[in-house]
PDB file of C-alpha atoms and ligand atoms in Angstrom:
ATOM      1  CA  MET O   1      46.037   9.534  25.293  1.00  0.00           C
ATOM      2  CA  ARG O   2      43.006   8.862  27.808  1.00  0.00           C
ATOM      3  CA  PRO O   3      41.786  12.336  27.130  1.00  0.00           C
ATOM      4  CA  VAL O   4      41.946  12.034  23.422  1.00  0.00           C
ATOM      5  CA  ARG O   5      40.164   8.881  23.695  1.00  0.00           C
ATOM      6  CA  HIS O   6      37.620  10.254  25.670  1.00  0.00           C
ATOM      7  CA  ALA O   7      37.171  13.108  23.211  1.00  0.00           C
ATOM      8  CA  LEU O   8      36.995  10.754  20.073  1.00  0.00           C
ATOM      9  CA  LEU O   9      34.351   8.729  22.044  1.00  0.00           C
ATOM     10  CA  ALA O  10      32.589  11.746  22.754  1.00  0.00           C
ATOM     11  CA  VAL O  11      32.579  12.893  18.975  1.00  0.00           C
ATOM     12  CA  ALA O  12      31.335   9.305  18.028  1.00  0.00           C
ATOM     13  CA  GLY O  13      28.866   9.423  20.508  1.00  0.00           C
ATOM     14  CA  LEU O  14      27.692  13.217  19.114  1.00  0.00           C
ATOM     15  CA  LEU O  15      27.620  11.539  15.580  1.00  0.00           C
ATOM     16  CA  PHE O  16      25.842   8.482  16.431  1.00  0.00           C
ATOM     17  CA  SER O  17      23.086  10.679  18.207  1.00  0.00           C
ATOM     18  CA  ALA O  18      22.686  12.921  15.216  1.00  0.00           C
ATOM     19  CA  ALA O  19      22.479  10.034  12.853  1.00  0.00           C
ATOM     20  CA  LEU O  20      19.584   8.949  15.265  1.00  0.00           C
ATOM     21  CA  TRP O  21      17.961  12.214  15.435  1.00  0.00           C
ATOM     22  CA  ALA O  22      18.016  12.851  11.606  1.00  0.00           C
ATOM     23  CA  GLN O  23      16.315   9.381  11.170  1.00  0.00           C
ATOM     24  CA  THR O  24      13.849  10.258  13.688  1.00  0.00           C
ATOM     25  CA  VAL O  25      13.210  13.613  12.496  1.00  0.00           C
ATOM     26  CA  THR O  26      13.445  13.268   8.815  1.00  0.00           C
ATOM     27  CA  PRO O  27      12.366   9.951   7.432  1.00  0.00           C
ATOM     28  CA  ALA O  28      13.682   9.135   4.346  1.00  0.00           C
ATOM     29  CA  PHE O  29      11.588   9.469   1.057  1.00  0.00           C
ATOM     30  CA  ASP O  30       9.289   6.370   0.588  1.00  0.00           C
ATOM     31  CA  LEU O  31       8.981   5.184  -2.927  1.00  0.00           C
ATOM     32  CA  GLN O  32       6.485   2.565  -2.941  1.00  0.00           C
ATOM     33  CA  GLY O  33       6.087  -0.082  -5.720  1.00  0.00           C
ATOM     34  CA  HIS O  34       2.138   0.064  -6.364  1.00  0.00           C
ATOM     35  CA  ARG O  35       0.962  -3.742  -6.328  1.00  0.00           C
ATOM     36  CA  GLY O  36       4.798  -4.752  -6.775  1.00  0.00           C
ATOM     37  CA  ALA O  37       5.669  -2.862 -10.298  1.00  0.00           C
ATOM     38  CA  ARG O  38       2.334  -3.165 -11.881  1.00  0.00           C
ATOM     39  CA  GLY O  39       3.516  -1.228 -15.203  1.00  0.00           C
ATOM     40  CA  LEU O  40       5.977  -3.882 -15.742  1.00  0.00           C
ATOM     41  CA  ALA O  41       4.906  -7.214 -14.334  1.00  0.00           C
ATOM     42  CA  PRO O  42       1.428  -8.817 -13.490  1.00  0.00           C
ATOM     43  CA  GLU O  43      -0.154  -7.028 -10.367  1.00  0.00           C
ATOM     44  CA  ASN O  44       0.163  -8.202  -6.845  1.00  0.00           C
ATOM     45  CA  THR O  45       2.238 -11.456  -7.937  1.00  0.00           C
ATOM     46  CA  LEU O  46       5.488 -12.566  -6.624  1.00  0.00           C
ATOM     47  CA  PRO O  47       7.152 -11.603  -9.979  1.00  0.00           C
ATOM     48  CA  SER O  48       5.901  -8.045  -9.475  1.00  0.00           C
ATOM     49  CA  PHE O  49       7.113  -7.763  -5.999  1.00  0.00           C
ATOM     50  CA  GLN O  50      10.657  -9.399  -7.283  1.00  0.00           C
ATOM     51  CA  LYS O  51      10.683  -6.779  -9.953  1.00  0.00           C
ATOM     52  CA  ALA O  52       9.907  -3.802  -7.303  1.00  0.00           C
ATOM     53  CA  LEU O  53      12.898  -5.193  -5.024  1.00  0.00           C
ATOM     54  CA  ASP O  54      15.033  -5.496  -8.090  1.00  0.00           C
ATOM     55  CA  LEU O  55      14.499  -1.757  -8.765  1.00  0.00           C
ATOM     56  CA  GLY O  56      15.233  -0.862  -5.067  1.00  0.00           C
ATOM     57  CA  VAL O  57      11.920   0.494  -4.027  1.00  0.00           C
ATOM     58  CA  ASP O  58      11.487   1.374  -0.372  1.00  0.00           C
ATOM     59  CA  THR O  59       8.217  -0.222   0.177  1.00  0.00           C
ATOM     60  CA  LEU O  60       6.146  -2.928  -1.435  1.00  0.00           C
ATOM     61  CA  GLU O  61       2.592  -1.919  -1.553  1.00  0.00           C
ATOM     62  CA  CYS O  62       0.008  -4.799  -2.030  1.00  0.00           C
ATOM     63  CA  ASP O  63      -3.876  -5.368  -1.372  1.00  0.00           C
ATOM     64  CA  LEU O  64      -5.370  -8.131   0.876  1.00  0.00           C
ATOM     65  CA  ALA O  65      -8.248 -10.280   0.897  1.00  0.00           C
ATOM     66  CA  ILE O  66      -9.064 -13.258   2.956  1.00  0.00           C
ATOM     67  CA  THR O  67     -10.304 -16.685   1.505  1.00  0.00           C
ATOM     68  CA  ARG O  68     -13.280 -18.852   3.034  1.00  0.00           C
ATOM     69  CA  ASP O  69     -10.745 -20.968   4.814  1.00  0.00           C
ATOM     70  CA  GLY O  70      -9.154 -17.819   6.394  1.00  0.00           C
ATOM     71  CA  VAL O  71      -6.071 -17.437   4.296  1.00  0.00           C
ATOM     72  CA  VAL O  72      -4.709 -13.943   3.923  1.00  0.00           C
ATOM     73  CA  VAL O  73      -4.103 -13.209   0.148  1.00  0.00           C
ATOM     74  CA  VAL O  74      -2.651 -10.724  -1.984  1.00  0.00           C
ATOM     75  CA  TYR O  75      -5.385  -9.334  -4.551  1.00  0.00           C
ATOM     76  CA  HIS O  76      -6.810  -6.001  -5.392  1.00  0.00           C
ATOM     77  CA  ASP O  77     -10.467  -6.809  -6.017  1.00  0.00           C
ATOM     78  CA  GLN O  78     -13.124  -8.299  -3.712  1.00  0.00           C
ATOM     79  CA  TRP O  79     -14.323 -10.440  -6.768  1.00  0.00           C
ATOM     80  CA  LEU O  80     -11.971 -11.807  -9.222  1.00  0.00           C
ATOM     81  CA  ASN O  81     -11.140  -9.293 -11.956  1.00  0.00           C
ATOM     82  CA  PRO O  82     -12.077 -10.666 -15.576  1.00  0.00           C
ATOM     83  CA  ASP O  83      -9.483  -8.347 -16.956  1.00  0.00           C
ATOM     84  CA  ILE O  84      -6.436 -10.011 -15.334  1.00  0.00           C
ATOM     85  CA  THR O  85      -8.021 -13.482 -14.496  1.00  0.00           C
ATOM     86  CA  ARG O  86      -8.428 -16.703 -16.169  1.00  0.00           C
ATOM     87  CA  GLY O  87     -10.223 -19.647 -14.809  1.00  0.00           C
ATOM     88  CA  PRO O  88      -8.970 -23.413 -14.584  1.00  0.00           C
ATOM     89  CA  ASP O  89     -10.335 -23.932 -18.211  1.00  0.00           C
ATOM     90  CA  GLY O  90      -7.610 -21.498 -19.458  1.00  0.00           C
ATOM     91  CA  GLN O  91     -10.463 -19.028 -20.547  1.00  0.00           C
ATOM     92  CA  TRP O  92     -10.722 -15.451 -19.594  1.00  0.00           C
ATOM     93  CA  LEU O  93     -13.602 -14.880 -16.991  1.00  0.00           C
ATOM     94  CA  GLN O  94     -16.811 -13.818 -18.548  1.00  0.00           C
ATOM     95  CA  GLY O  95     -17.703 -10.710 -16.319  1.00  0.00           C
ATOM     96  CA  ARG O  96     -16.822 -10.442 -12.520  1.00  0.00           C
ATOM     97  CA  GLY O  97     -15.648 -13.776 -10.898  1.00  0.00           C
ATOM     98  CA  PRO O  98     -16.617 -15.407  -7.738  1.00  0.00           C
ATOM     99  CA  ALA O  99     -15.559 -13.170  -4.426  1.00  0.00           C
ATOM    100  CA  ILE O 100     -12.401 -14.405  -3.116  1.00  0.00           C
ATOM    101  CA  HIS O 101     -14.329 -14.494   0.512  1.00  0.00           C
ATOM    102  CA  GLU O 102     -16.404 -17.523  -0.846  1.00  0.00           C
ATOM    103  CA  LEU O 103     -13.463 -19.713  -2.407  1.00  0.00           C
ATOM    104  CA  THR O 104     -10.965 -21.561  -0.392  1.00  0.00           C
ATOM    105  CA  TYR O 105      -7.181 -20.780  -0.946  1.00  0.00           C
ATOM    106  CA  ALA O 106      -6.850 -24.268  -2.868  1.00  0.00           C
ATOM    107  CA  GLU O 107      -9.687 -23.221  -5.296  1.00  0.00           C
ATOM    108  CA  LEU O 108      -8.106 -19.790  -5.631  1.00  0.00           C
ATOM    109  CA  GLN O 109      -5.045 -21.458  -6.693  1.00  0.00           C
ATOM    110  CA  ARG O 110      -6.682 -22.768  -9.992  1.00  0.00           C
ATOM    111  CA  TYR O 111      -6.933 -19.105 -11.416  1.00  0.00           C
ATOM    112  CA  ASP O 112      -4.229 -17.939 -13.602  1.00  0.00           C
ATOM    113  CA  VAL O 113      -3.251 -13.849 -13.085  1.00  0.00           C
ATOM    114  CA  GLY O 114      -0.116 -13.742 -15.199  1.00  0.00           C
ATOM    115  CA  ARG O 115      -1.369 -11.712 -18.121  1.00  0.00           C
ATOM    116  CA  ILE O 116      -3.994  -8.742 -18.659  1.00  0.00           C
ATOM    117  CA  LYS O 117      -6.576  -9.922 -21.151  1.00  0.00           C
ATOM    118  CA  PRO O 118      -5.782  -8.343 -24.490  1.00  0.00           C
ATOM    119  CA  GLY O 119      -7.612  -5.499 -26.063  1.00  0.00           C
ATOM    120  CA  THR O 120      -8.910  -4.325 -22.581  1.00  0.00           C
ATOM    121  CA  GLU O 121      -8.617  -0.506 -21.195  1.00  0.00           C
ATOM    122  CA  TYR O 122      -6.353  -1.970 -18.608  1.00  0.00           C
ATOM    123  CA  ALA O 123      -3.925  -3.495 -21.243  1.00  0.00           C
ATOM    124  CA  LYS O 124      -3.982  -0.126 -22.942  1.00  0.00           C
ATOM    125  CA  THR O 125      -3.141   1.109 -19.691  1.00  0.00           C
ATOM    126  CA  PHE O 126      -0.058  -0.929 -19.065  1.00  0.00           C
ATOM    127  CA  PRO O 127       1.464  -1.592 -22.492  1.00  0.00           C
ATOM    128  CA  HIS O 128       4.880  -2.537 -20.974  1.00  0.00           C
ATOM    129  CA  GLN O 129       3.643  -5.155 -18.353  1.00  0.00           C
ATOM    130  CA  GLN O 130       5.411  -8.431 -19.403  1.00  0.00           C
ATOM    131  CA  ALA O 131       2.988 -11.331 -19.070  1.00  0.00           C
ATOM    132  CA  ILE O 132       4.084 -14.266 -17.117  1.00  0.00           C
ATOM    133  CA  ASP O 133       1.382 -17.178 -17.950  1.00  0.00           C
ATOM    134  CA  GLY O 134       0.655 -19.602 -15.022  1.00  0.00           C
ATOM    135  CA  THR O 135       1.224 -17.121 -12.241  1.00  0.00           C
ATOM    136  CA  ARG O 136      -0.975 -17.672  -9.149  1.00  0.00           C
ATOM    137  CA  ILE O 137      -2.448 -15.449  -6.518  1.00  0.00           C
ATOM    138  CA  PRO O 138       0.124 -15.354  -3.678  1.00  0.00           C
ATOM    139  CA  ARG O 139      -0.430 -15.428   0.094  1.00  0.00           C
ATOM    140  CA  LEU O 140       0.575 -12.418   2.147  1.00  0.00           C
ATOM    141  CA  SER O 141       3.102 -15.041   3.839  1.00  0.00           C
ATOM    142  CA  ASP O 142       4.739 -15.952   0.424  1.00  0.00           C
ATOM    143  CA  LEU O 143       5.460 -12.385   0.052  1.00  0.00           C
ATOM    144  CA  PHE O 144       7.297 -12.218   3.440  1.00  0.00           C
ATOM    145  CA  ASP O 145       9.112 -15.332   2.322  1.00  0.00           C
ATOM    146  CA  LEU O 146       9.974 -13.847  -1.000  1.00  0.00           C
ATOM    147  CA  VAL O 147      11.578 -10.592   0.824  1.00  0.00           C
ATOM    148  CA  ARG O 148      13.314 -12.950   3.639  1.00  0.00           C
ATOM    149  CA  ARG O 149      14.748 -15.470   0.878  1.00  0.00           C
ATOM    150  CA  SER O 150      16.164 -12.117  -1.272  1.00  0.00           C
ATOM    151  CA  GLY O 151      18.031 -11.284   1.776  1.00  0.00           C
ATOM    152  CA  ASN O 152      16.499  -7.557   1.940  1.00  0.00           C
ATOM    153  CA  THR O 153      16.285  -6.435   5.341  1.00  0.00           C
ATOM    154  CA  ARG O 154      15.168  -2.905   4.645  1.00  0.00           C
ATOM    155  CA  ALA O 155      12.324  -2.857   2.310  1.00  0.00           C
ATOM    156  CA  GLY O 156       9.083  -2.607   4.049  1.00  0.00           C
ATOM    157  CA  PHE O 157       5.312  -3.590   3.416  1.00  0.00           C
ATOM    158  CA  ASP O 158       2.241  -1.510   2.795  1.00  0.00           C
ATOM    159  CA  CYS O 159      -0.580  -3.860   3.022  1.00  0.00           C
ATOM    160  CA  GLU O 160      -4.298  -2.569   2.297  1.00  0.00           C
ATOM    161  CA  THR O 161      -7.141  -4.142   3.758  1.00  0.00           C
ATOM    162  CA  LYS O 162      -9.535  -4.729   0.953  1.00  0.00           C
ATOM    163  CA  ILE O 163     -12.935  -4.035   2.777  1.00  0.00           C
ATOM    164  CA  SER O 164     -15.869  -1.982   1.926  1.00  0.00           C
ATOM    165  CA  PRO O 165     -18.580  -0.655   4.114  1.00  0.00           C
ATOM    166  CA  LEU O 166     -20.885  -0.653   0.954  1.00  0.00           C
ATOM    167  CA  GLU O 167     -20.315  -4.430   0.567  1.00  0.00           C
ATOM    168  CA  PRO O 168     -20.391  -5.857   4.101  1.00  0.00           C
ATOM    169  CA  SER O 169     -21.236  -9.388   2.714  1.00  0.00           C
ATOM    170  CA  ALA O 170     -18.142  -9.278   0.335  1.00  0.00           C
ATOM    171  CA  SER O 171     -15.537  -9.760   3.268  1.00  0.00           C
ATOM    172  CA  LEU O 172     -15.090 -10.598   6.948  1.00  0.00           C
ATOM    173  CA  PRO O 173     -16.055  -7.623   9.103  1.00  0.00           C
ATOM    174  CA  PRO O 174     -13.404  -4.962   9.922  1.00  0.00           C
ATOM    175  CA  GLU O 175     -12.480  -6.229  13.141  1.00  0.00           C
ATOM    176  CA  GLU O 176     -11.883  -9.719  12.407  1.00  0.00           C
ATOM    177  CA  PHE O 177     -10.237  -8.608   8.968  1.00  0.00           C
ATOM    178  CA  ALA O 178      -7.618  -6.664  10.739  1.00  0.00           C
ATOM    179  CA  ARG O 179      -6.920  -8.980  13.541  1.00  0.00           C
ATOM    180  CA  ARG O 180      -6.440 -11.796  10.785  1.00  0.00           C
ATOM    181  CA  VAL O 181      -4.029  -9.424   8.909  1.00  0.00           C
ATOM    182  CA  ILE O 182      -2.261  -8.354  12.400  1.00  0.00           C
ATOM    183  CA  ALA O 183      -1.461 -11.975  13.164  1.00  0.00           C
ATOM    184  CA  GLU O 184       0.031 -12.790   9.871  1.00  0.00           C
ATOM    185  CA  VAL O 185       2.408  -9.809   9.928  1.00  0.00           C
ATOM    186  CA  ARG O 186       3.346 -10.707  13.607  1.00  0.00           C
ATOM    187  CA  GLN O 187       3.853 -14.190  12.545  1.00  0.00           C
ATOM    188  CA  ALA O 188       6.336 -13.212   9.776  1.00  0.00           C
ATOM    189  CA  GLY O 189       8.236 -11.061  12.196  1.00  0.00           C
ATOM    190  CA  MET O 190       7.643  -8.132   9.927  1.00  0.00           C
ATOM    191  CA  ALA O 191       5.502  -5.909  12.407  1.00  0.00           C
ATOM    192  CA  THR O 192       8.125  -2.900  12.565  1.00  0.00           C
ATOM    193  CA  ARG O 193       8.566  -3.308   8.640  1.00  0.00           C
ATOM    194  CA  THR O 194       4.790  -3.061   8.061  1.00  0.00           C
ATOM    195  CA  MET O 195       2.195  -0.288   7.680  1.00  0.00           C
ATOM    196  CA  ILE O 196      -1.662  -1.179   6.901  1.00  0.00           C
ATOM    197  CA  GLN O 197      -3.698   0.880   4.916  1.00  0.00           C
ATOM    198  CA  SER O 198      -7.334   1.343   3.967  1.00  0.00           C
ATOM    199  CA  PHE O 199      -9.867   3.521   2.398  1.00  0.00           C
ATOM    200  CA  ASP O 200     -12.139   2.054   5.193  1.00  0.00           C
ATOM    201  CA  TRP O 201     -10.819   3.664   8.499  1.00  0.00           C
ATOM    202  CA  ARG O 202     -12.347   1.185  10.588  1.00  0.00           C
ATOM    203  CA  THR O 203      -9.897  -1.340  10.111  1.00  0.00           C
ATOM    204  CA  LEU O 204      -6.974   1.321  10.781  1.00  0.00           C
ATOM    205  CA  GLN O 205      -8.802   1.992  14.229  1.00  0.00           C
ATOM    206  CA  VAL O 206      -8.532  -1.766  15.000  1.00  0.00           C
ATOM    207  CA  VAL O 207      -4.936  -1.810  14.140  1.00  0.00           C
ATOM    208  CA  GLN O 208      -3.848   1.077  16.443  1.00  0.00           C
ATOM    209  CA  LYS O 209      -5.574  -0.308  19.374  1.00  0.00           C
ATOM    210  CA  GLN O 210      -4.482  -3.681  18.694  1.00  0.00           C
ATOM    211  CA  ALA O 211      -1.333  -3.978  17.091  1.00  0.00           C
ATOM    212  CA  PRO O 212       0.488  -0.412  17.896  1.00  0.00           C
ATOM    213  CA  GLU O 213       3.713  -1.348  16.587  1.00  0.00           C
ATOM    214  CA  ILE O 214       2.399  -1.666  13.161  1.00  0.00           C
ATOM    215  CA  ARG O 215       1.913   1.842  11.402  1.00  0.00           C
ATOM    216  CA  THR O 216      -1.100   2.862  10.071  1.00  0.00           C
ATOM    217  CA  MET O 217      -1.683   4.792   6.652  1.00  0.00           C
ATOM    218  CA  TYR O 218      -5.202   6.515   5.788  1.00  0.00           C
ATOM    219  CA  LEU O 219      -6.275   6.395   2.335  1.00  0.00           C
ATOM    220  CA  SER O 220      -8.752   9.113   0.824  1.00  0.00           C
ATOM    221  CA  SER O 221     -10.305   9.571  -2.652  1.00  0.00           C
ATOM    222  CA  PRO O 222     -13.186  12.083  -3.412  1.00  0.00           C
ATOM    223  CA  ARG O 223     -15.437   8.920  -3.529  1.00  0.00           C
ATOM    224  CA  THR O 224     -14.613   7.727   0.098  1.00  0.00           C
ATOM    225  CA  LEU O 225     -14.638  11.501   1.428  1.00  0.00           C
ATOM    226  CA  ALA O 226     -18.261  12.236  -0.128  1.00  0.00           C
ATOM    227  CA  ARG O 227     -21.230  12.199   2.023  1.00  0.00           C
ATOM    228  CA  ALA O 228     -23.346   8.975   1.876  1.00  0.00           C
ATOM    229  CA  ALA O 229     -26.188   8.733  -0.256  1.00  0.00           C
ATOM    230  CA  ASP O 230     -28.779   9.901   2.349  1.00  0.00           C
ATOM    231  CA  GLY O 231     -26.663  12.911   3.188  1.00  0.00           C
ATOM    232  CA  GLY O 232     -25.101  11.617   6.308  1.00  0.00           C
ATOM    233  CA  PRO O 233     -21.433  11.177   6.870  1.00  0.00           C
ATOM    234  CA  SER O 234     -19.251   9.007   4.762  1.00  0.00           C
ATOM    235  CA  PRO O 235     -19.237   5.617   6.095  1.00  0.00           C
ATOM    236  CA  TRP O 236     -15.587   4.854   5.050  1.00  0.00           C
ATOM    237  CA  LEU O 237     -14.012   7.194   7.591  1.00  0.00           C
ATOM    238  CA  ALA O 238     -14.996   5.552  10.927  1.00  0.00           C
ATOM    239  CA  GLY O 239     -16.708   8.700  12.043  1.00  0.00           C
ATOM    240  CA  PHE O 240     -13.827  11.075  11.512  1.00  0.00           C
ATOM    241  CA  ASP O 241     -15.475  12.779   8.520  1.00  0.00           C
ATOM    242  CA  PRO O 242     -14.039  16.231   8.124  1.00  0.00           C
ATOM    243  CA  ASP O 243     -17.018  18.076   8.603  1.00  0.00           C
ATOM    244  CA  ARG O 244     -17.011  17.092  12.323  1.00  0.00           C
ATOM    245  CA  HIS O 245     -13.143  17.243  12.458  1.00  0.00           C
ATOM    246  CA  GLY O 246     -11.594  20.778  11.442  1.00  0.00           C
ATOM    247  CA  GLY O 247     -13.038  20.611   7.950  1.00  0.00           C
ATOM    248  CA  THR O 248     -10.139  19.154   6.101  1.00  0.00           C
ATOM    249  CA  VAL O 249      -8.931  15.701   5.771  1.00  0.00           C
ATOM    250  CA  PRO O 250      -5.369  16.104   7.585  1.00  0.00           C
ATOM    251  CA  GLN O 251      -7.274  17.144  10.499  1.00  0.00           C
ATOM    252  CA  SER O 252      -9.683  14.120  10.348  1.00  0.00           C
ATOM    253  CA  VAL O 253      -6.550  11.658   9.788  1.00  0.00           C
ATOM    254  CA  ARG O 254      -4.993  13.481  13.056  1.00  0.00           C
ATOM    255  CA  ALA O 255      -8.362  13.132  15.031  1.00  0.00           C
ATOM    256  CA  ALA O 256      -8.238   9.474  13.811  1.00  0.00           C
ATOM    257  CA  GLY O 257      -4.732   8.996  15.469  1.00  0.00           C
ATOM    258  CA  GLY O 258      -3.186   8.705  12.243  1.00  0.00           C
ATOM    259  CA  SER O 259       0.361  10.009  11.183  1.00  0.00           C
ATOM    260  CA  ILE O 260       0.355   9.076   7.365  1.00  0.00           C
ATOM    261  CA  TRP O 261      -1.970  10.225   4.883  1.00  0.00           C
ATOM    262  CA  ALA O 262      -2.381   8.716   1.466  1.00  0.00           C
ATOM    263  CA  PRO O 263      -4.284  11.271  -0.886  1.00  0.00           C
ATOM    264  CA  ASN O 264      -5.033  10.426  -4.564  1.00  0.00           C
ATOM    265  CA  GLN O 265      -2.376  12.322  -6.447  1.00  0.00           C
ATOM    266  CA  THR O 266      -4.926  15.239  -7.957  1.00  0.00           C
ATOM    267  CA  TYR O 267      -6.506  15.844  -4.412  1.00  0.00           C
ATOM    268  CA  LEU O 268      -3.206  17.069  -2.802  1.00  0.00           C
ATOM    269  CA  THR O 269      -2.538  20.996  -2.906  1.00  0.00           C
ATOM    270  CA  PRO O 270       0.417  22.972  -1.089  1.00  0.00           C
ATOM    271  CA  ALA O 271      -2.022  24.139   1.234  1.00  0.00           C
ATOM    272  CA  LEU O 272      -3.079  20.698   2.487  1.00  0.00           C
ATOM    273  CA  ARG O 273       0.519  19.351   2.157  1.00  0.00           C
ATOM    274  CA  ASN O 274       1.416  22.326   4.670  1.00  0.00           C
ATOM    275  CA  GLU O 275      -1.312  21.514   6.955  1.00  0.00           C
ATOM    276  CA  ALA O 276      -0.306  18.009   7.203  1.00  0.00           C
ATOM    277  CA  ARG O 277       3.282  19.089   7.782  1.00  0.00           C
ATOM    278  CA  ALA O 278       2.059  21.180  10.635  1.00  0.00           C
ATOM    279  CA  LEU O 279       0.155  18.438  11.901  1.00  0.00           C
ATOM    280  CA  GLY O 280       2.993  15.967  12.023  1.00  0.00           C
ATOM    281  CA  ILE O 281       1.338  13.978   9.189  1.00  0.00           C
ATOM    282  CA  ARG O 282       3.436  12.340   6.468  1.00  0.00           C
ATOM    283  CA  VAL O 283       1.845  12.636   2.793  1.00  0.00           C
ATOM    284  CA  ILE O 284       2.188   9.694   0.472  1.00  0.00           C
ATOM    285  CA  PRO O 285      -0.024  10.278  -2.735  1.00  0.00           C
ATOM    286  CA  TRP O 286      -1.084   7.546  -5.254  1.00  0.00           C
ATOM    287  CA  THR O 287      -0.862   6.198  -7.788  1.00  0.00           C
ATOM    288  CA  VAL O 288       1.655   8.429  -9.664  1.00  0.00           C
ATOM    289  CA  ASN O 289       3.077   7.186 -13.046  1.00  0.00           C
ATOM    290  CA  ASP O 290       3.439  10.665 -14.971  1.00  0.00           C
ATOM    291  CA  PRO O 291       6.833  12.236 -14.538  1.00  0.00           C
ATOM    292  CA  ALA O 292       5.218  15.527 -14.800  1.00  0.00           C
ATOM    293  CA  MET O 293       2.999  14.664 -11.569  1.00  0.00           C
ATOM    294  CA  VAL O 294       5.996  13.312 -10.141  1.00  0.00           C
ATOM    295  CA  ASN O 295       7.515  16.491 -10.194  1.00  0.00           C
ATOM    296  CA  LYS O 296       4.738  18.609  -9.246  1.00  0.00           C
ATOM    297  CA  LEU O 297       4.138  16.429  -6.062  1.00  0.00           C
ATOM    298  CA  LEU O 298       8.221  16.717  -5.583  1.00  0.00           C
ATOM    299  CA  ASP O 299       7.849  20.096  -5.610  1.00  0.00           C
ATOM    300  CA  MET O 300       5.297  20.190  -2.733  1.00  0.00           C
ATOM    301  CA  GLN O 301       7.872  17.805  -0.535  1.00  0.00           C
ATOM    302  CA  VAL O 302       5.690  14.880  -0.445  1.00  0.00           C
ATOM    303  CA  ASP O 303       7.297  12.336   2.084  1.00  0.00           C
ATOM    304  CA  GLY O 304       6.658   9.661  -0.713  1.00  0.00           C
ATOM    305  CA  ILE O 305       5.067   8.362  -3.871  1.00  0.00           C
ATOM    306  CA  ILE O 306       3.181   5.250  -4.673  1.00  0.00           C
ATOM    307  CA  SER O 307       3.786   4.362  -8.203  1.00  0.00           C
ATOM    308  CA  ASP O 308       3.136   1.242 -10.803  1.00  0.00           C
ATOM    309  CA  ARG O 309       6.318   2.697 -12.412  1.00  0.00           C
ATOM    310  CA  PRO O 310       8.765   3.121  -9.572  1.00  0.00           C
ATOM    311  CA  ASP O 311      11.540   3.252 -12.131  1.00  0.00           C
ATOM    312  CA  LEU O 312      10.308   6.337 -13.599  1.00  0.00           C
ATOM    313  CA  VAL O 313       9.800   7.928 -10.132  1.00  0.00           C
ATOM    314  CA  GLN O 314      13.465   6.930  -9.524  1.00  0.00           C
ATOM    315  CA  ILE O 315      14.670   8.840 -12.639  1.00  0.00           C
ATOM    316  CA  GLU O 316      12.964  12.028 -11.583  1.00  0.00           C
ATOM    317  CA  LEU O 317      14.365  11.506  -7.739  1.00  0.00           C
ATOM    318  CA  ARG O 318      18.004  10.968  -9.090  1.00  0.00           C
ATOM    319  CA  LYS O 319      17.769  14.312 -11.298  1.00  0.00           C
ATOM    320  CA  ARG O 320      17.223  16.091  -7.741  1.00  0.00           C
ATOM    321  CA  ALA O 321      19.463  13.789  -5.815  1.00  0.00           C
ATOM    322  CA  VAL O 322      16.538  13.023  -3.522  1.00  0.00           C
ATOM    323  CA  LYS O 323      17.861   9.523  -3.771  1.00  0.00           C
ATOM    324  CA  PRO O 324      21.508   8.546  -4.818  1.00  0.00           C
TER     325      PRO O 324
HETATM  326 MG1   MG A   1      -3.782  -0.992  -2.912  1.00  0.00          MG
END
């Protein structure tokens, strides 16, 4: 019996190793719900993240700002957006609202972000979004609590530092911004489930140095890749502009120490995708809501997709049996 038992143990060990190897070598496709599930519920709110969780996304994508009193909150814009925000009087903001950086968390709680302003381009873009009047801007800690309470131990977080080198007075500087986010993620015990992303690669450099247990994701768009107005290097890329690092964005991401690149959906080509793969960089484009584009990107074997309509992406994934 003993040799049989040894053989069984050996086989079990091999299977376990193979499973670990598979997990390490070919990480699963990463379906990310953009601002929760923005196409279906008010962006960056707890109901939107709940919707994405209910759909079974792999990762909850969210945007971060920091209030005057140092609270990390989930909101896309540095100033309150009149297309989605009503003031304490219940009226839509007239034009750009105050900067989150200048409001306390308590002041911020007086604004309602549960409905898109009717008649706007934004409203036309998301006709299936279900309004939930009275919804408030959540803290990052509220998002972590929501997921913890749901019992979901699998979903990850992709948290974007909303900071601009062109608007230095609109937020904390990159080092301090990144430090506050790192502290929040660590306090929640979510470091290994979280990646921090940014167009402003300065914050990602801080994360890599100070919190190597948290992954980083390098965002790019034609706007952030363009040279500065004075012809100098782009201020978004922390000195890792492609002109100085091999000529392509994947080369720049590699030079910056990154391993995940998030290009906008129309920028990616099969050649760039292949170059990224050769450099060991995962590619997760944004923000993909059109099934034809989903399929074009799946044909390129991207490593994930960020979408306002993760339910529509799931339909295409199921057709290909990428996900059961
Ligand atoms: Mg974002």
